[in-house]
């Protein structure tokens, strides 16, 4: 069994990005600039956004954090997005999800100019991904593709089972694994809450990608010998032994499943660090105007 070290692979990518930023600024160019919009005080979102801002600083990007109380109206937030859309100094924009219930995430996502949508959530970028055109790929699925590539895992002709159909992970993941590319060229099955007999399907997986947010859902008897298992779960579970008061639990019962795998990602230190690395990659593409010209 080989552990896929997402922390190390993400660090390699960040080093590559930092070198490219040095190249841009050495030639008198402007450092890429990411804007993050954070609404309210959700603990998870606070942590993710602060990690994103810190990662920007580490690679030499400029970053701006726009914070608003959860009393901001939808119209006001749409105006914030529009102002950032029109700001020529800002290359990429993310609005951290989830948003308060009175604000439609779809309306906000659609307001972001596709050229600045480095999350890859805008319908224009999702549509371009489905077409196989150049686009900003959503960060977590793209990070997983990068993990498979840099771990030398062959995917063509393999059966990939994706657990979960979320718009952020499961749905785009199934499209990327099925496309005519390497990594890709898989036969893909997507399982969700209405799937009958999930274990019968996961047992057929050469590559199993679990993204349902249920800690320990994938047990040893659901996994084929020699499978590659990618765990996207990051559920916070109370843990008095930790200073933060919680620990992160994956969707896979690691101790039980790992001995059966050829490769497996740990939680934490697997997929998580790759998500931020992908966001940085997209922001660099935005600054270089590599997708939309
Ligand atoms: N919430 C959970 N994951 C993400 C992400 O990748 N981007 C944004 N904007 N919000 C999220």
PDB file of C-alpha atoms and ligand atoms in Angstrom:
ATOM      1  CA  UNK A   1       0.000   0.000   0.000  1.00  0.00           C
ATOM      2  CA  UNK A   2       1.313   3.403  -1.009  1.00  0.00           C
ATOM      3  CA  UNK A   3       0.208   6.560   0.778  1.00  0.00           C
ATOM      4  CA  UNK A   4      -0.461   9.476  -1.592  1.00  0.00           C
ATOM      5  CA  UNK A   5       1.218  12.450   0.076  1.00  0.00           C
ATOM      6  CA  UNK A   6      -1.039  15.344  -0.935  1.00  0.00           C
ATOM      7  CA  UNK A   7       0.780  17.717   1.365  1.00  0.00           C
ATOM      8  CA  UNK A   8       4.093  17.131  -0.418  1.00  0.00           C
ATOM      9  CA  UNK A   9       2.600  17.183  -3.922  1.00  0.00           C
ATOM     10  CA  UNK A  10       0.735  20.417  -3.116  1.00  0.00           C
ATOM     11  CA  UNK A  11       3.982  21.925  -1.813  1.00  0.00           C
ATOM     12  CA  UNK A  12       5.757  20.958  -5.073  1.00  0.00           C
ATOM     13  CA  UNK A  13       3.035  22.751  -7.052  1.00  0.00           C
ATOM     14  CA  UNK A  14       3.243  25.816  -4.805  1.00  0.00           C
ATOM     15  CA  UNK A  15       7.007  25.949  -5.316  1.00  0.00           C
ATOM     16  CA  UNK A  16       6.501  25.761  -9.100  1.00  0.00           C
ATOM     17  CA  UNK A  17       3.947  28.601  -8.919  1.00  0.00           C
ATOM     18  CA  UNK A  18       6.256  30.718  -6.720  1.00  0.00           C
ATOM     19  CA  UNK A  19       9.026  30.338  -9.325  1.00  0.00           C
ATOM     20  CA  UNK A  20       6.655  31.441 -12.090  1.00  0.00           C
ATOM     21  CA  UNK A  21       5.563  34.492 -10.072  1.00  0.00           C
ATOM     22  CA  UNK A  22       9.228  35.414  -9.560  1.00  0.00           C
ATOM     23  CA  UNK A  23       9.668  35.188 -13.339  1.00  0.00           C
ATOM     24  CA  UNK A  24       6.689  37.490 -13.970  1.00  0.00           C
ATOM     25  CA  UNK A  25       7.760  40.130 -11.452  1.00  0.00           C
ATOM     26  CA  UNK A  26      11.428  39.934 -12.546  1.00  0.00           C
ATOM     27  CA  UNK A  27      10.246  41.002 -16.009  1.00  0.00           C
ATOM     28  CA  UNK A  28       8.384  43.959 -14.476  1.00  0.00           C
ATOM     29  CA  UNK A  29       4.963  42.265 -14.538  1.00  0.00           C
ATOM     30  CA  UNK A  30       2.315  42.452 -11.843  1.00  0.00           C
ATOM     31  CA  UNK A  31       1.930  39.654  -9.265  1.00  0.00           C
ATOM     32  CA  UNK A  32      -1.350  37.698  -9.642  1.00  0.00           C
ATOM     33  CA  UNK A  33      -4.092  39.074  -7.378  1.00  0.00           C
ATOM     34  CA  UNK A  34      -6.818  36.915  -5.791  1.00  0.00           C
ATOM     35  CA  UNK A  35      -9.840  38.435  -4.033  1.00  0.00           C
ATOM     36  CA  UNK A  36     -11.773  36.334  -1.512  1.00  0.00           C
ATOM     37  CA  UNK A  37     -15.220  37.322  -0.272  1.00  0.00           C
ATOM     38  CA  UNK A  38     -16.283  35.919   3.085  1.00  0.00           C
ATOM     39  CA  UNK A  39     -19.790  36.440   4.470  1.00  0.00           C
ATOM     40  CA  UNK A  40     -20.580  35.716   8.128  1.00  0.00           C
ATOM     41  CA  UNK A  41     -18.580  33.811  10.730  1.00  0.00           C
ATOM     42  CA  UNK A  42     -18.822  30.123   9.802  1.00  0.00           C
ATOM     43  CA  UNK A  43     -15.832  28.442  11.478  1.00  0.00           C
ATOM     44  CA  UNK A  44     -14.974  26.153   8.556  1.00  0.00           C
ATOM     45  CA  UNK A  45     -15.201  28.960   6.010  1.00  0.00           C
ATOM     46  CA  UNK A  46     -13.022  31.223   8.197  1.00  0.00           C
ATOM     47  CA  UNK A  47     -10.338  28.516   8.303  1.00  0.00           C
ATOM     48  CA  UNK A  48     -10.470  27.752   4.569  1.00  0.00           C
ATOM     49  CA  UNK A  49     -10.313  31.413   3.560  1.00  0.00           C
ATOM     50  CA  UNK A  50      -7.437  32.185   5.931  1.00  0.00           C
ATOM     51  CA  UNK A  51      -5.524  29.204   4.454  1.00  0.00           C
ATOM     52  CA  UNK A  52      -6.176  30.519   0.943  1.00  0.00           C
ATOM     53  CA  UNK A  53      -4.950  34.024   1.827  1.00  0.00           C
ATOM     54  CA  UNK A  54      -1.840  32.604   3.525  1.00  0.00           C
ATOM     55  CA  UNK A  55      -1.106  30.386   0.512  1.00  0.00           C
ATOM     56  CA  UNK A  56      -1.315  33.467  -1.747  1.00  0.00           C
ATOM     57  CA  UNK A  57       1.276  35.262   0.372  1.00  0.00           C
ATOM     58  CA  UNK A  58       3.595  32.234   0.288  1.00  0.00           C
ATOM     59  CA  UNK A  59       3.716  32.074  -3.520  1.00  0.00           C
ATOM     60  CA  UNK A  60       4.041  35.842  -3.957  1.00  0.00           C
ATOM     61  CA  UNK A  61       0.449  36.602  -5.014  1.00  0.00           C
ATOM     62  CA  UNK A  62      -1.365  39.681  -3.863  1.00  0.00           C
ATOM     63  CA  UNK A  63      -4.591  38.879  -2.004  1.00  0.00           C
ATOM     64  CA  UNK A  64      -7.557  40.886  -0.753  1.00  0.00           C
ATOM     65  CA  UNK A  65     -10.074  39.620   1.763  1.00  0.00           C
ATOM     66  CA  UNK A  66     -13.511  41.264   1.668  1.00  0.00           C
ATOM     67  CA  UNK A  67     -15.488  40.463   4.834  1.00  0.00           C
ATOM     68  CA  UNK A  68     -19.174  41.140   5.411  1.00  0.00           C
ATOM     69  CA  UNK A  69     -21.591  40.333   8.243  1.00  0.00           C
ATOM     70  CA  UNK A  70     -24.273  37.726   7.488  1.00  0.00           C
ATOM     71  CA  UNK A  71     -26.813  40.577   7.490  1.00  0.00           C
ATOM     72  CA  UNK A  72     -25.560  41.772   4.078  1.00  0.00           C
ATOM     73  CA  UNK A  73     -28.401  41.671   1.533  1.00  0.00           C
ATOM     74  CA  UNK A  74     -28.234  39.680  -1.683  1.00  0.00           C
ATOM     75  CA  UNK A  75     -28.343  42.909  -3.716  1.00  0.00           C
ATOM     76  CA  UNK A  76     -25.429  44.355  -1.730  1.00  0.00           C
ATOM     77  CA  UNK A  77     -23.346  41.207  -2.202  1.00  0.00           C
ATOM     78  CA  UNK A  78     -24.078  41.170  -5.940  1.00  0.00           C
ATOM     79  CA  UNK A  79     -22.829  44.774  -6.058  1.00  0.00           C
ATOM     80  CA  UNK A  80     -19.617  43.745  -4.229  1.00  0.00           C
ATOM     81  CA  UNK A  81     -19.028  41.070  -6.881  1.00  0.00           C
ATOM     82  CA  UNK A  82     -19.715  43.548  -9.666  1.00  0.00           C
ATOM     83  CA  UNK A  83     -17.228  46.044  -8.201  1.00  0.00           C
ATOM     84  CA  UNK A  84     -14.523  43.336  -8.076  1.00  0.00           C
ATOM     85  CA  UNK A  85     -15.455  42.234 -11.618  1.00  0.00           C
ATOM     86  CA  UNK A  86     -14.715  45.771 -12.785  1.00  0.00           C
ATOM     87  CA  UNK A  87     -11.497  46.183 -10.793  1.00  0.00           C
ATOM     88  CA  UNK A  88      -8.686  45.685 -13.342  1.00  0.00           C
ATOM     89  CA  UNK A  89      -6.137  45.055 -10.593  1.00  0.00           C
ATOM     90  CA  UNK A  90      -7.901  41.839  -9.436  1.00  0.00           C
ATOM     91  CA  UNK A  91      -7.353  38.717 -11.553  1.00  0.00           C
ATOM     92  CA  UNK A  92      -9.388  36.098  -9.687  1.00  0.00           C
ATOM     93  CA  UNK A  93     -12.412  36.186  -7.393  1.00  0.00           C
ATOM     94  CA  UNK A  94     -13.900  33.587  -5.075  1.00  0.00           C
ATOM     95  CA  UNK A  95     -16.978  33.913  -2.896  1.00  0.00           C
ATOM     96  CA  UNK A  96     -16.647  31.359  -0.126  1.00  0.00           C
ATOM     97  CA  UNK A  97     -19.601  28.977   0.156  1.00  0.00           C
ATOM     98  CA  UNK A  98     -21.922  28.291   1.927  1.00  0.00           C
ATOM     99  CA  UNK A  99     -23.682  31.653   1.996  1.00  0.00           C
ATOM    100  CA  UNK A 100     -26.425  32.682   4.463  1.00  0.00           C
ATOM    101  CA  UNK A 101     -29.838  31.257   3.570  1.00  0.00           C
ATOM    102  CA  UNK A 102     -31.266  34.548   2.272  1.00  0.00           C
ATOM    103  CA  UNK A 103     -28.591  34.737  -0.469  1.00  0.00           C
ATOM    104  CA  UNK A 104     -28.778  32.557  -3.586  1.00  0.00           C
ATOM    105  CA  UNK A 105     -25.376  30.964  -4.276  1.00  0.00           C
ATOM    106  CA  UNK A 106     -26.433  30.441  -7.900  1.00  0.00           C
ATOM    107  CA  UNK A 107     -27.151  34.166  -8.398  1.00  0.00           C
ATOM    108  CA  UNK A 108     -23.810  35.113  -6.830  1.00  0.00           C
ATOM    109  CA  UNK A 109     -21.884  32.505  -8.822  1.00  0.00           C
ATOM    110  CA  UNK A 110     -23.479  33.648 -12.057  1.00  0.00           C
ATOM    111  CA  UNK A 111     -22.563  37.269 -11.282  1.00  0.00           C
ATOM    112  CA  UNK A 112     -18.830  36.512 -11.213  1.00  0.00           C
ATOM    113  CA  UNK A 113     -17.229  37.209 -14.586  1.00  0.00           C
ATOM    114  CA  UNK A 114     -16.175  33.840 -16.051  1.00  0.00           C
ATOM    115  CA  UNK A 115     -12.708  35.314 -16.732  1.00  0.00           C
ATOM    116  CA  UNK A 116     -12.251  35.845 -12.965  1.00  0.00           C
ATOM    117  CA  UNK A 117     -14.105  32.706 -11.785  1.00  0.00           C
ATOM    118  CA  UNK A 118     -11.045  30.835 -10.486  1.00  0.00           C
ATOM    119  CA  UNK A 119     -13.327  28.441  -8.526  1.00  0.00           C
ATOM    120  CA  UNK A 120     -14.662  27.238 -11.882  1.00  0.00           C
ATOM    121  CA  UNK A 121     -18.250  27.331 -10.568  1.00  0.00           C
ATOM    122  CA  UNK A 122     -19.773  29.685 -13.187  1.00  0.00           C
ATOM    123  CA  UNK A 123     -22.025  27.926 -15.732  1.00  0.00           C
ATOM    124  CA  UNK A 124     -19.719  29.172 -18.509  1.00  0.00           C
ATOM    125  CA  UNK A 125     -16.729  27.387 -16.971  1.00  0.00           C
ATOM    126  CA  UNK A 126     -18.754  24.256 -16.137  1.00  0.00           C
ATOM    127  CA  UNK A 127     -20.050  24.194 -19.719  1.00  0.00           C
ATOM    128  CA  UNK A 128     -16.554  24.647 -21.132  1.00  0.00           C
ATOM    129  CA  UNK A 129     -15.329  21.778 -18.948  1.00  0.00           C
ATOM    130  CA  UNK A 130     -18.084  19.487 -20.269  1.00  0.00           C
ATOM    131  CA  UNK A 131     -17.127  20.497 -23.828  1.00  0.00           C
ATOM    132  CA  UNK A 132     -13.463  19.815 -23.104  1.00  0.00           C
ATOM    133  CA  UNK A 133     -12.538  23.435 -23.823  1.00  0.00           C
ATOM    134  CA  UNK A 134      -9.897  25.389 -21.873  1.00  0.00           C
ATOM    135  CA  UNK A 135     -11.459  26.608 -18.614  1.00  0.00           C
ATOM    136  CA  UNK A 136     -10.906  26.998 -14.906  1.00  0.00           C
ATOM    137  CA  UNK A 137     -11.450  23.515 -13.512  1.00  0.00           C
ATOM    138  CA  UNK A 138     -13.056  23.289 -10.053  1.00  0.00           C
ATOM    139  CA  UNK A 139     -10.289  23.133  -7.467  1.00  0.00           C
ATOM    140  CA  UNK A 140     -10.929  19.842  -5.677  1.00  0.00           C
ATOM    141  CA  UNK A 141     -11.571  17.631  -8.747  1.00  0.00           C
ATOM    142  CA  UNK A 142      -8.622  19.232 -10.532  1.00  0.00           C
ATOM    143  CA  UNK A 143      -6.461  18.609  -7.454  1.00  0.00           C
ATOM    144  CA  UNK A 144      -7.429  14.925  -7.524  1.00  0.00           C
ATOM    145  CA  UNK A 145      -6.548  14.639 -11.235  1.00  0.00           C
ATOM    146  CA  UNK A 146      -3.179  16.220 -10.388  1.00  0.00           C
ATOM    147  CA  UNK A 147      -2.651  13.756  -7.503  1.00  0.00           C
ATOM    148  CA  UNK A 148      -3.323  10.787  -9.806  1.00  0.00           C
ATOM    149  CA  UNK A 149      -1.000  12.207 -12.484  1.00  0.00           C
ATOM    150  CA  UNK A 150       1.883  12.997 -10.141  1.00  0.00           C
ATOM    151  CA  UNK A 151       1.522   9.619  -8.392  1.00  0.00           C
ATOM    152  CA  UNK A 152       1.938   7.860 -11.770  1.00  0.00           C
ATOM    153  CA  UNK A 153      -1.447   6.124 -11.532  1.00  0.00           C
ATOM    154  CA  UNK A 154      -2.667   4.883 -14.944  1.00  0.00           C
ATOM    155  CA  UNK A 155      -6.387   5.516 -15.383  1.00  0.00           C
ATOM    156  CA  UNK A 156      -7.261   4.608 -19.008  1.00  0.00           C
ATOM    157  CA  UNK A 157      -9.741   1.755 -19.229  1.00  0.00           C
ATOM    158  CA  UNK A 158     -10.191   1.607 -15.444  1.00  0.00           C
ATOM    159  CA  UNK A 159     -13.542   1.604 -13.688  1.00  0.00           C
ATOM    160  CA  UNK A 160     -13.798   4.768 -11.589  1.00  0.00           C
ATOM    161  CA  UNK A 161     -16.606   4.941  -9.043  1.00  0.00           C
ATOM    162  CA  UNK A 162     -17.432   8.402  -7.688  1.00  0.00           C
ATOM    163  CA  UNK A 163     -19.442   8.548  -4.454  1.00  0.00           C
ATOM    164  CA  UNK A 164     -21.418  11.804  -4.383  1.00  0.00           C
ATOM    165  CA  UNK A 165     -22.922  14.137  -6.988  1.00  0.00           C
ATOM    166  CA  UNK A 166     -22.230  17.569  -5.495  1.00  0.00           C
ATOM    167  CA  UNK A 167     -21.707  20.415  -7.948  1.00  0.00           C
ATOM    168  CA  UNK A 168     -18.343  21.204  -6.333  1.00  0.00           C
ATOM    169  CA  UNK A 169     -16.826  17.691  -6.314  1.00  0.00           C
ATOM    170  CA  UNK A 170     -18.811  14.589  -7.382  1.00  0.00           C
ATOM    171  CA  UNK A 171     -20.375  15.895 -10.578  1.00  0.00           C
ATOM    172  CA  UNK A 172     -17.275  17.565 -12.110  1.00  0.00           C
ATOM    173  CA  UNK A 173     -15.097  14.663 -10.891  1.00  0.00           C
ATOM    174  CA  UNK A 174     -17.160  12.138 -12.840  1.00  0.00           C
ATOM    175  CA  UNK A 175     -16.841  14.272 -15.987  1.00  0.00           C
ATOM    176  CA  UNK A 176     -13.069  14.698 -15.649  1.00  0.00           C
ATOM    177  CA  UNK A 177     -12.454  10.976 -15.086  1.00  0.00           C
ATOM    178  CA  UNK A 178     -14.518  10.080 -18.164  1.00  0.00           C
ATOM    179  CA  UNK A 179     -13.020  12.594 -20.591  1.00  0.00           C
ATOM    180  CA  UNK A 180     -10.589  11.637 -23.348  1.00  0.00           C
ATOM    181  CA  UNK A 181      -7.454  12.654 -21.450  1.00  0.00           C
ATOM    182  CA  UNK A 182      -4.817  11.186 -19.172  1.00  0.00           C
ATOM    183  CA  UNK A 183      -5.692  11.068 -16.309  1.00  0.00           C
ATOM    184  CA  UNK A 184      -9.154  10.242 -17.600  1.00  0.00           C
ATOM    185  CA  UNK A 185     -10.442   7.674 -20.112  1.00  0.00           C
ATOM    186  CA  UNK A 186     -12.172   5.832 -17.273  1.00  0.00           C
ATOM    187  CA  UNK A 187     -15.492   4.043 -17.319  1.00  0.00           C
ATOM    188  CA  UNK A 188     -17.295   6.105 -14.695  1.00  0.00           C
ATOM    189  CA  UNK A 189     -20.113   5.214 -12.329  1.00  0.00           C
ATOM    190  CA  UNK A 190     -21.540   7.929 -10.089  1.00  0.00           C
ATOM    191  CA  UNK A 191     -23.305   6.842  -6.899  1.00  0.00           C
ATOM    192  CA  UNK A 192     -25.563   9.085  -4.801  1.00  0.00           C
ATOM    193  CA  UNK A 193     -28.167   8.986  -2.055  1.00  0.00           C
ATOM    194  CA  UNK A 194     -30.698   7.195  -4.290  1.00  0.00           C
ATOM    195  CA  UNK A 195     -28.294   4.543  -5.621  1.00  0.00           C
ATOM    196  CA  UNK A 196     -29.338   0.965  -4.869  1.00  0.00           C
ATOM    197  CA  UNK A 197     -26.684  -1.292  -3.291  1.00  0.00           C
ATOM    198  CA  UNK A 198     -23.705   1.078  -3.221  1.00  0.00           C
ATOM    199  CA  UNK A 199     -21.290  -1.613  -1.853  1.00  0.00           C
ATOM    200  CA  UNK A 200     -21.969  -3.865  -4.883  1.00  0.00           C
ATOM    201  CA  UNK A 201     -20.830  -0.990  -7.121  1.00  0.00           C
ATOM    202  CA  UNK A 202     -17.861   0.240  -5.078  1.00  0.00           C
ATOM    203  CA  UNK A 203     -16.495  -3.345  -5.021  1.00  0.00           C
ATOM    204  CA  UNK A 204     -16.085  -3.062  -8.815  1.00  0.00           C
ATOM    205  CA  UNK A 205     -14.023   0.128  -8.565  1.00  0.00           C
ATOM    206  CA  UNK A 206     -10.391   0.209  -9.698  1.00  0.00           C
ATOM    207  CA  UNK A 207     -10.417   3.851  -8.581  1.00  0.00           C
ATOM    208  CA  UNK A 208     -12.824   4.865  -5.817  1.00  0.00           C
ATOM    209  CA  UNK A 209     -13.369   8.562  -5.100  1.00  0.00           C
ATOM    210  CA  UNK A 210     -15.436   9.191  -1.954  1.00  0.00           C
ATOM    211  CA  UNK A 211     -17.038  12.636  -1.643  1.00  0.00           C
ATOM    212  CA  UNK A 212     -20.222  12.303   0.414  1.00  0.00           C
ATOM    213  CA  UNK A 213     -19.252  13.871   3.745  1.00  0.00           C
ATOM    214  CA  UNK A 214     -20.108  10.789   5.862  1.00  0.00           C
ATOM    215  CA  UNK A 215     -17.190   9.906   8.150  1.00  0.00           C
ATOM    216  CA  UNK A 216     -16.061   6.274   7.857  1.00  0.00           C
ATOM    217  CA  UNK A 217     -18.738   5.403   5.247  1.00  0.00           C
ATOM    218  CA  UNK A 218     -16.373   3.300   3.083  1.00  0.00           C
ATOM    219  CA  UNK A 219     -15.532   0.042   4.881  1.00  0.00           C
ATOM    220  CA  UNK A 220     -13.067  -2.695   3.886  1.00  0.00           C
ATOM    221  CA  UNK A 221     -15.787  -4.982   2.486  1.00  0.00           C
ATOM    222  CA  UNK A 222     -16.739  -2.231  -0.004  1.00  0.00           C
ATOM    223  CA  UNK A 223     -13.287  -2.093  -1.625  1.00  0.00           C
ATOM    224  CA  UNK A 224     -11.634  -4.373  -4.183  1.00  0.00           C
ATOM    225  CA  UNK A 225      -8.099  -5.630  -3.499  1.00  0.00           C
ATOM    226  CA  UNK A 226      -5.539  -3.339  -5.148  1.00  0.00           C
ATOM    227  CA  UNK A 227      -7.932  -0.393  -5.615  1.00  0.00           C
ATOM    228  CA  UNK A 228      -6.848   3.248  -5.622  1.00  0.00           C
ATOM    229  CA  UNK A 229      -8.898   5.081  -2.969  1.00  0.00           C
ATOM    230  CA  UNK A 230      -9.223   8.879  -2.906  1.00  0.00           C
ATOM    231  CA  UNK A 231     -10.896  10.310   0.201  1.00  0.00           C
ATOM    232  CA  UNK A 232     -12.432  13.772  -0.221  1.00  0.00           C
ATOM    233  CA  UNK A 233     -14.253  13.788   3.133  1.00  0.00           C
ATOM    234  CA  UNK A 234     -13.309  16.428   5.704  1.00  0.00           C
ATOM    235  CA  UNK A 235     -15.993  16.252   8.356  1.00  0.00           C
ATOM    236  CA  UNK A 236     -15.222  17.985  11.659  1.00  0.00           C
ATOM    237  CA  UNK A 237     -15.708  15.542  14.544  1.00  0.00           C
ATOM    238  CA  UNK A 238     -15.444  16.623  18.207  1.00  0.00           C
ATOM    239  CA  UNK A 239     -12.059  15.585  19.633  1.00  0.00           C
ATOM    240  CA  UNK A 240     -11.204  16.806  23.153  1.00  0.00           C
ATOM    241  CA  UNK A 241      -7.571  15.689  22.649  1.00  0.00           C
ATOM    242  CA  UNK A 242      -7.089  18.387  19.980  1.00  0.00           C
ATOM    243  CA  UNK A 243      -6.371  22.030  20.783  1.00  0.00           C
ATOM    244  CA  UNK A 244      -9.006  23.080  18.223  1.00  0.00           C
ATOM    245  CA  UNK A 245     -11.558  20.740  19.855  1.00  0.00           C
ATOM    246  CA  UNK A 246     -12.133  18.744  16.655  1.00  0.00           C
ATOM    247  CA  UNK A 247     -10.376  16.491  14.195  1.00  0.00           C
ATOM    248  CA  UNK A 248     -11.035  15.992  10.485  1.00  0.00           C
ATOM    249  CA  UNK A 249     -12.517  12.631   9.486  1.00  0.00           C
ATOM    250  CA  UNK A 250     -12.592  11.276   5.946  1.00  0.00           C
ATOM    251  CA  UNK A 251     -15.334   9.292   4.220  1.00  0.00           C
ATOM    252  CA  UNK A 252     -13.098   6.208   4.305  1.00  0.00           C
ATOM    253  CA  UNK A 253     -12.408   4.112   7.408  1.00  0.00           C
ATOM    254  CA  UNK A 254      -8.681   4.403   6.782  1.00  0.00           C
ATOM    255  CA  UNK A 255      -7.215   1.755   9.131  1.00  0.00           C
ATOM    256  CA  UNK A 256      -9.554  -0.910   7.786  1.00  0.00           C
ATOM    257  CA  UNK A 257      -9.411   0.020   4.087  1.00  0.00           C
ATOM    258  CA  UNK A 258      -5.739   1.022   3.623  1.00  0.00           C
ATOM    259  CA  UNK A 259      -4.263  -2.538   3.751  1.00  0.00           C
ATOM    260  CA  UNK A 260      -6.400  -3.529   0.732  1.00  0.00           C
ATOM    261  CA  UNK A 261      -5.361  -0.572  -1.464  1.00  0.00           C
ATOM    262  CA  UNK A 262      -2.580  -0.071  -3.977  1.00  0.00           C
ATOM    263  CA  UNK A 263      -2.766   3.683  -3.213  1.00  0.00           C
ATOM    264  CA  UNK A 264      -4.793   5.710  -0.722  1.00  0.00           C
ATOM    265  CA  UNK A 265      -5.011   9.365   0.374  1.00  0.00           C
ATOM    266  CA  UNK A 266      -4.949  10.163   4.112  1.00  0.00           C
ATOM    267  CA  UNK A 267      -7.195  12.704   5.872  1.00  0.00           C
ATOM    268  CA  UNK A 268      -5.805  15.220   6.592  1.00  0.00           C
ATOM    269  CA  UNK A 269      -2.860  15.576   4.199  1.00  0.00           C
ATOM    270  CA  UNK A 270      -4.383  14.032   1.061  1.00  0.00           C
ATOM    271  CA  UNK A 271      -6.888  15.872  -1.117  1.00  0.00           C
ATOM    272  CA  UNK A 272      -7.273  18.934   1.173  1.00  0.00           C
ATOM    273  CA  UNK A 273      -3.927  20.643   0.446  1.00  0.00           C
ATOM    274  CA  UNK A 274      -4.425  20.047  -3.306  1.00  0.00           C
ATOM    275  CA  UNK A 275      -7.585  22.156  -3.376  1.00  0.00           C
ATOM    276  CA  UNK A 276      -5.679  25.306  -2.484  1.00  0.00           C
ATOM    277  CA  UNK A 277      -2.842  24.431  -4.879  1.00  0.00           C
ATOM    278  CA  UNK A 278      -5.417  24.175  -7.713  1.00  0.00           C
ATOM    279  CA  UNK A 279      -6.929  27.537  -6.784  1.00  0.00           C
ATOM    280  CA  UNK A 280      -3.460  29.089  -7.012  1.00  0.00           C
ATOM    281  CA  UNK A 281      -2.929  27.409 -10.415  1.00  0.00           C
ATOM    282  CA  UNK A 282      -6.210  28.895 -11.684  1.00  0.00           C
ATOM    283  CA  UNK A 283      -5.323  32.350 -10.354  1.00  0.00           C
ATOM    284  CA  UNK A 284      -1.993  32.201 -12.176  1.00  0.00           C
ATOM    285  CA  UNK A 285      -3.861  31.240 -15.381  1.00  0.00           C
ATOM    286  CA  UNK A 286      -6.210  34.207 -14.801  1.00  0.00           C
ATOM    287  CA  UNK A 287      -3.296  36.622 -14.346  1.00  0.00           C
ATOM    288  CA  UNK A 288      -1.663  35.292 -17.520  1.00  0.00           C
ATOM    289  CA  UNK A 289      -5.024  35.568 -19.328  1.00  0.00           C
ATOM    290  CA  UNK A 290      -4.369  31.996 -20.460  1.00  0.00           C
ATOM    291  CA  UNK A 291      -7.981  30.813 -20.782  1.00  0.00           C
ATOM    292  CA  UNK A 292     -10.011  33.711 -22.183  1.00  0.00           C
ATOM    293  CA  UNK A 293      -7.190  35.778 -23.751  1.00  0.00           C
TER     294      UNK A 293
HETATM  295  N1  LIG B   1     -16.771  25.919   0.023  1.00  0.00           N
HETATM  296  C1  LIG B   1     -16.291  24.654   0.061  1.00  0.00           C
HETATM  297  N2  LIG B   1     -15.384  24.461  -0.924  1.00  0.00           N
HETATM  298  C2  LIG B   1     -15.303  25.627  -1.600  1.00  0.00           C
HETATM  299  C3  LIG B   1     -14.533  26.062  -2.718  1.00  0.00           C
HETATM  300  O1  LIG B   1     -13.750  25.328  -3.313  1.00  0.00           O
HETATM  301  N3  LIG B   1     -14.734  27.356  -3.110  1.00  0.00           N
HETATM  302  C4  LIG B   1     -15.618  28.189  -2.494  1.00  0.00           C
HETATM  303  N4  LIG B   1     -15.753  29.424  -2.968  1.00  0.00           N
HETATM  304  N5  LIG B   1     -16.346  27.813  -1.453  1.00  0.00           N
HETATM  305  C5  LIG B   1     -16.186  26.548  -1.016  1.00  0.00           C
END
